[in-house]
C-alpha atoms as a printed R data frame, in Angstrom:
    type eleno elety resid chain resno       x       y       z
1   ATOM     1    CA   MET     A     1 -42.949 -26.003  -4.713
2   ATOM     2    CA   ALA     A     2 -41.613 -22.572  -4.729
3   ATOM     3    CA   ALA     A     3 -39.887 -21.037  -7.063
4   ATOM     4    CA   GLY     A     4 -36.024 -21.099  -5.522
5   ATOM     5    CA   ALA     A     5 -36.446 -24.412  -3.961
6   ATOM     6    CA   SER     A     6 -34.947 -27.717  -5.635
7   ATOM     7    CA   ALA     A     7 -36.259 -30.999  -5.250
8   ATOM     8    CA   LYS     A     8 -33.041 -32.510  -3.157
9   ATOM     9    CA   SER     A     9 -33.412 -29.337  -0.549
10  ATOM    10    CA   ASN     A    10 -32.418 -30.774   2.788
11  ATOM    11    CA   PRO     A    11 -35.258 -31.313   5.206
12  ATOM    12    CA   PRO     A    12 -35.184 -29.031   8.185
13  ATOM    13    CA   ARG     A    13 -33.381 -29.815  11.493
14  ATOM    14    CA   THR     A    14 -34.764 -31.209  14.658
15  ATOM    15    CA   ARG     A    15 -33.164 -28.914  17.453
16  ATOM    16    CA   LYS     A    16 -31.601 -30.183  20.312
17  ATOM    17    CA   ARG     A    17 -33.664 -29.759  23.666
18  ATOM    18    CA   VAL     A    18 -32.000 -30.030  26.859
19  ATOM    19    CA   ASP     A    19 -33.749 -31.638  29.485
20  ATOM    20    CA   ALA     A    20 -34.223 -29.783  33.025
21  ATOM    21    CA   GLU     A    21 -36.251 -28.286  34.937
22  ATOM    22    CA   ALA     A    22 -38.810 -26.413  33.539
23  ATOM    23    CA   ASN     A    23 -39.323 -23.758  35.992
24  ATOM    24    CA   SER     A    24 -35.290 -23.219  35.990
25  ATOM    25    CA   LEU     A    25 -35.156 -23.453  32.181
26  ATOM    26    CA   LYS     A    26 -35.752 -20.027  30.360
27  ATOM    27    CA   ARG     A    27 -35.708 -20.249  26.106
28  ATOM    28    CA   ALA     A    28 -34.631 -17.842  23.398
29  ATOM    29    CA   LYS     A    29 -36.422 -17.096  20.871
30  ATOM    30    CA   ASN     A    30 -34.002 -19.325  18.428
31  ATOM    31    CA   GLY     A    31 -34.221 -21.786  20.809
32  ATOM    32    CA   SER     A    32 -31.526 -21.655  22.676
33  ATOM    33    CA   ALA     A    33 -31.823 -22.818  26.454
34  ATOM    34    CA   PHE     A    34 -30.282 -20.563  29.370
35  ATOM    35    CA   THR     A    35 -30.506 -21.531  33.271
36  ATOM    36    CA   ARG     A    36 -30.474 -19.104  36.040
37  ATOM    37    CA   CYS     A    37 -27.191 -19.189  38.310
38  ATOM    38    CA   GLU     A    38 -28.000 -19.088  41.861
39  ATOM    39    CA   GLU     A    39 -25.080 -17.402  42.979
40  ATOM    40    CA   CYS     A    40 -25.040 -14.345  40.445
41  ATOM    41    CA   LYS     A    41 -28.560 -14.647  39.663
42  ATOM    42    CA   LYS     A    42 -27.768 -14.217  35.775
43  ATOM    43    CA   ASP     A    43 -29.067 -16.355  33.358
44  ATOM    44    CA   VAL     A    44 -26.381 -18.672  31.519
45  ATOM    45    CA   PRO     A    45 -26.401 -20.882  28.720
46  ATOM    46    CA   VAL     A    46 -27.256 -23.929  29.314
47  ATOM    47    CA   VAL     A    47 -24.278 -25.426  27.452
48  ATOM    48    CA   LEU     A    48 -21.623 -23.216  29.337
49  ATOM    49    CA   ILE     A    49 -23.206 -23.563  32.751
50  ATOM    50    CA   ASP     A    50 -20.007 -26.085  33.350
51  ATOM    51    CA   MET     A    51 -17.828 -23.267  32.445
52  ATOM    52    CA   HIS     A    52 -19.535 -20.824  34.127
53  ATOM    53    CA   ASP     A    53 -17.928 -19.433  36.952
54  ATOM    54    CA   CYS     A    54 -19.291 -16.564  39.673
55  ATOM    55    CA   SER     A    55 -16.774 -16.626  42.521
56  ATOM    56    CA   LEU     A    56 -15.655 -13.598  44.361
57  ATOM    57    CA   ASP     A    57 -12.256 -13.742  42.264
58  ATOM    58    CA   SER     A    58 -14.417 -13.797  38.907
59  ATOM    59    CA   LYS     A    59 -16.748 -10.826  39.542
60  ATOM    60    CA   ILE     A    60 -14.016  -8.222  40.630
61  ATOM    61    CA   LYS     A    61 -12.213  -9.454  37.447
62  ATOM    62    CA   MET     A    62 -15.273  -8.731  35.346
63  ATOM    63    CA   SER     A    63 -15.821  -5.644  36.793
64  ATOM    64    CA   LEU     A    64 -12.389  -4.583  36.897
65  ATOM    65    CA   GLU     A    65 -12.018  -5.502  33.103
66  ATOM    66    CA   ALA     A    66 -15.574  -3.767  32.173
67  ATOM    67    CA   GLN     A    67 -14.022  -0.412  33.802
68  ATOM    68    CA   VAL     A    68 -10.974  -1.121  31.464
69  ATOM    69    CA   VAL     A    69 -13.015  -1.576  28.465
70  ATOM    70    CA   GLU     A    70 -15.319   1.843  29.302
71  ATOM    71    CA   VAL     A    71 -11.720   3.954  29.850
72  ATOM    72    CA   VAL     A    72 -10.798   2.693  26.532
73  ATOM    73    CA   THR     A    73 -13.856   2.860  24.638
74  ATOM    74    CA   GLU     A    74 -14.350   6.491  25.747
75  ATOM    75    CA   LYS     A    75 -10.834   7.436  24.944
76  ATOM    76    CA   LYS     A    76 -11.728   6.159  21.154
77  ATOM    77    CA   LYS     A    77 -14.673   8.121  21.052
78  ATOM    78    CA   THR     A    78 -12.635  11.545  22.214
79  ATOM    79    CA   VAL     A    79 -10.313  10.788  19.149
80  ATOM    80    CA   SER     A    80 -13.065   9.329  16.566
81  ATOM    81    CA   SER     A    81 -15.161  12.228  17.191
82  ATOM    82    CA   GLU     A    82 -12.731  14.428  15.541
83  ATOM    83    CA   PRO     A    83 -12.948  14.508  12.375
84  ATOM    84    CA   LYS     A    84  -9.123  12.936  10.872
85  ATOM    85    CA   PRO     A    85  -7.586  15.152   7.969
86  ATOM    86    CA   ARG     A    86  -7.264  13.437   4.786
87  ATOM    87    CA   LYS     A    87  -3.762  13.075   3.061
88  ATOM    88    CA   SER     A    88  -3.888  14.341   0.105
89  ATOM    89    CA   LYS     A    89  -2.068  12.826  -2.755
90  ATOM    90    CA   LYS     A    90   1.133  14.491  -3.409
91  ATOM    91    CA   GLU     A    91   0.877  16.376  -6.688
92  ATOM    92    CA   LYS     A    92   3.413  15.257  -9.157
93  ATOM    93    CA   LYS     A    93   5.607  17.812 -10.598
94  ATOM    94    CA   ALA     A    94   5.082  18.624 -14.027
95  ATOM    95    CA   LYS     A    95   8.220  17.381 -15.977
96  ATOM    96    CA   ASP     A    96   9.495  19.986 -18.273
97  ATOM    97    CA   PRO     A    97   9.239  18.999 -21.992
98  ATOM    98    CA   ASN     A    98  12.707  20.801 -22.499
99  ATOM    99    CA   MET     A    99  14.527  18.522 -19.703
100 ATOM   100    CA   PRO     A   100  16.809  16.443 -20.792
101 ATOM   101    CA   LYS     A   101  16.693  12.873 -20.955
102 ATOM   102    CA   ARG     A   102  18.922  10.482 -18.322
103 ATOM   103    CA   PRO     A   103  21.478   8.292 -20.561
104 ATOM   104    CA   THR     A   104  21.038   4.885 -21.206
105 ATOM   105    CA   THR     A   105  22.658   2.469 -18.661
106 ATOM   106    CA   ALA     A   106  25.742   0.281 -19.801
107 ATOM   107    CA   PHE     A   107  23.330  -3.020 -19.837
108 ATOM   108    CA   PHE     A   108  20.859  -1.393 -22.370
109 ATOM   109    CA   LEU     A   109  23.408   0.112 -24.691
110 ATOM   110    CA   PHE     A   110  24.664  -3.831 -24.579
111 ATOM   111    CA   MET     A   111  21.105  -4.575 -25.279
112 ATOM   112    CA   GLU     A   112  20.682  -2.642 -28.684
113 ATOM   113    CA   ASP     A   113  23.882  -4.717 -30.277
114 ATOM   114    CA   PHE     A   114  22.471  -7.758 -28.965
115 ATOM   115    CA   ARG     A   115  19.069  -7.559 -30.415
116 ATOM   116    CA   LYS     A   116  20.613  -6.951 -33.202
117 ATOM   117    CA   SER     A   117  22.942 -10.285 -33.587
118 ATOM   118    CA   PHE     A   118  20.151 -11.883 -32.062
119 ATOM   119    CA   LYS     A   119  17.944 -11.104 -34.814
120 ATOM   120    CA   GLU     A   120  20.334 -12.093 -37.539
121 ATOM   121    CA   ALA     A   121  21.252 -15.756 -35.643
122 ATOM   122    CA   ASN     A   122  17.347 -16.145 -35.181
123 ATOM   123    CA   PRO     A   123  15.109 -14.519 -37.379
124 ATOM   124    CA   ASP     A   124  12.091 -16.484 -36.972
125 ATOM   125    CA   ASN     A   125  12.034 -15.853 -33.028
126 ATOM   126    CA   LYS     A   126   9.061 -12.949 -32.344
127 ATOM   127    CA   SER     A   127   9.581 -13.586 -28.656
128 ATOM   128    CA   VAL     A   128  10.462 -10.757 -26.779
129 ATOM   129    CA   SER     A   129  11.298 -12.059 -23.275
130 ATOM   130    CA   VAL     A   130  13.220 -15.145 -24.830
131 ATOM   131    CA   VAL     A   131  15.889 -12.546 -26.614
132 ATOM   132    CA   ALA     A   132  15.786 -10.185 -23.034
133 ATOM   133    CA   LYS     A   133  16.650 -13.628 -20.675
134 ATOM   134    CA   GLU     A   134  19.384 -14.453 -23.559
135 ATOM   135    CA   GLY     A   135  20.724 -10.855 -23.200
136 ATOM   136    CA   GLY     A   136  20.801 -10.930 -19.385
137 ATOM   137    CA   GLU     A   137  22.129 -14.381 -19.286
138 ATOM   138    CA   LYS     A   138  25.027 -13.139 -21.783
139 ATOM   139    CA   TRP     A   139  25.671  -9.823 -20.100
140 ATOM   140    CA   LYS     A   140  26.241 -11.757 -16.613
141 ATOM   141    CA   SER     A   141  28.792 -14.320 -18.141
142 ATOM   142    CA   MET     A   142  30.569 -11.334 -19.572
143 ATOM   143    CA   SER     A   143  33.593  -9.973 -18.128
144 ATOM   144    CA   ASP     A   144  34.637  -6.543 -17.196
145 ATOM   145    CA   GLU     A   145  36.932  -6.325 -20.131
146 ATOM   146    CA   GLU     A   146  33.681  -7.514 -22.526
147 ATOM   147    CA   LYS     A   147  31.847  -4.836 -20.601
148 ATOM   148    CA   LYS     A   148  34.285  -1.651 -21.130
149 ATOM   149    CA   PRO     A   149  33.250  -0.409 -24.786
150 ATOM   150    CA   PHE     A   150  29.852  -0.069 -23.240
151 ATOM   151    CA   MET     A   151  30.555   1.438 -19.662
152 ATOM   152    CA   ASP     A   152  32.567   3.649 -21.306
153 ATOM   153    CA   ARG     A   153  29.869   4.857 -24.064
154 ATOM   154    CA   PHE     A   154  27.827   5.203 -20.985
155 ATOM   155    CA   GLN     A   155  30.184   7.548 -18.909
156 ATOM   156    CA   GLU     A   156  30.147   9.663 -22.095
157 ATOM   157    CA   LEU     A   157  26.441   9.731 -22.168
158 ATOM   158    CA   LYS     A   158  26.146  10.455 -18.862
159 ATOM   159    CA   ALA     A   159  29.081  13.515 -19.048
160 ATOM   160    CA   GLU     A   160  27.023  14.705 -21.905
161 ATOM   161    CA   TYR     A   161  23.589  15.092 -19.500
162 ATOM   162    CA   GLU     A   162  25.521  16.295 -16.717
163 ATOM   163    CA   LYS     A   163  26.190  19.326 -19.120
164 ATOM   164    CA   ALA     A   164  23.055  19.452 -20.799
165 ATOM   165    CA   MET     A   165  21.081  19.709 -17.140
166 ATOM   166    CA   GLU     A   166  23.939  22.175 -16.105
167 ATOM   167    CA   ASN     A   167  22.775  24.452 -18.769
168 ATOM   168    CA   PHE     A   168  18.616  23.624 -18.293
169 ATOM   169    CA   ASN     A   169  19.472  24.347 -14.656
170 ATOM   170    CA   ALA     A   170  20.846  27.697 -15.511
171 ATOM   171    CA   GLU     A   171  18.438  28.358 -18.086
172 ATOM   172    CA   ASN     A   172  15.244  27.542 -15.408
173 ATOM   173    CA   ALA     A   173  17.007  29.704 -12.509
174 ATOM   174    CA   GLU     A   174  17.416  32.472 -14.873
175 ATOM   175    CA   GLU     A   175  13.554  31.901 -15.699
176 ATOM   176    CA   ASP     A   176  12.548  31.934 -12.047
177 ATOM   177    CA   GLN     A   177  14.519  35.123 -10.993
178 ATOM   178    CA   GLU     A   178  12.828  36.637 -13.812
179 ATOM   179    CA   VAL     A   179   9.418  35.796 -12.826
180 ATOM   180    CA   GLN     A   180  10.205  36.188  -9.028
181 ATOM   181    CA   GLU     A   181  11.068  39.934 -10.481
182 ATOM   182    CA   GLY     A   182   7.754  40.175 -12.069
183 ATOM   183    CA   GLN     A   183   5.708  39.026  -9.594
184 ATOM   184    CA   ASP     A   184   7.867  41.430  -6.746
185 ATOM   185    CA   GLU     A   185   7.113  44.604  -9.308
186 ATOM   186    CA   GLN     A   186   3.583  43.662  -9.684
187 ATOM   187    CA   GLU     A   187   3.362  43.795  -5.434
188 ATOM   188    CA   GLN     A   188   4.956  47.038  -5.238
189 ATOM   189    CA   GLY     A   189   2.927  48.199  -7.612
190 ATOM   190    CA   THR     A   190  -0.241  47.445  -5.929
191 ATOM   191    CA   SER     A   191   1.394  48.479  -2.427
192 ATOM   192    CA   ASP     A   192   2.159  51.854  -3.552
193 ATOM   193    CA   LYS     A   193  -1.515  52.188  -5.335
194 ATOM   194    CA   GLU     A   194  -2.950  51.113  -1.858
195 ATOM   195    CA   GLU     A   195  -1.218  54.134   0.046
């Protein structure tokens, strides 16, 4: 027995042979039977002979389809012969470590308080997902009046953030101008030397 064969392997299947006249039947290497159509003089698989239609209309249709396919493949070849420029991945802007952080949303301000109270009520609970679900459900059930202290705190933090961003942008604009002026001076210095 061969190394990869098992005792339960399937025996080789016998091929079905189509009975036909010996002179009109041709066989491929794999045993498929072909016969020659009398009208179009083409070899057609015996299994598909019933569907074979070699009337004048089908010949015209086939030749038209062949022309259309050739034109389409020619167009594809011209397009594909040119190398496609690859899209380079957009480089992420380097995040400035001095940039102020965005303010915490009202929901997350609420969650800070909720986590503390939930841990006091349930000291044995270690599941973060349970705390998050409970907090989300409570936030949804709260009225606008109950959410108001968190919303007010958020507005204060947002105002502070906007002021910090204005200062940050003003500082960066000054630095950018200094850098630009330095580059301009260097360019003028090199152009003076060239003359």
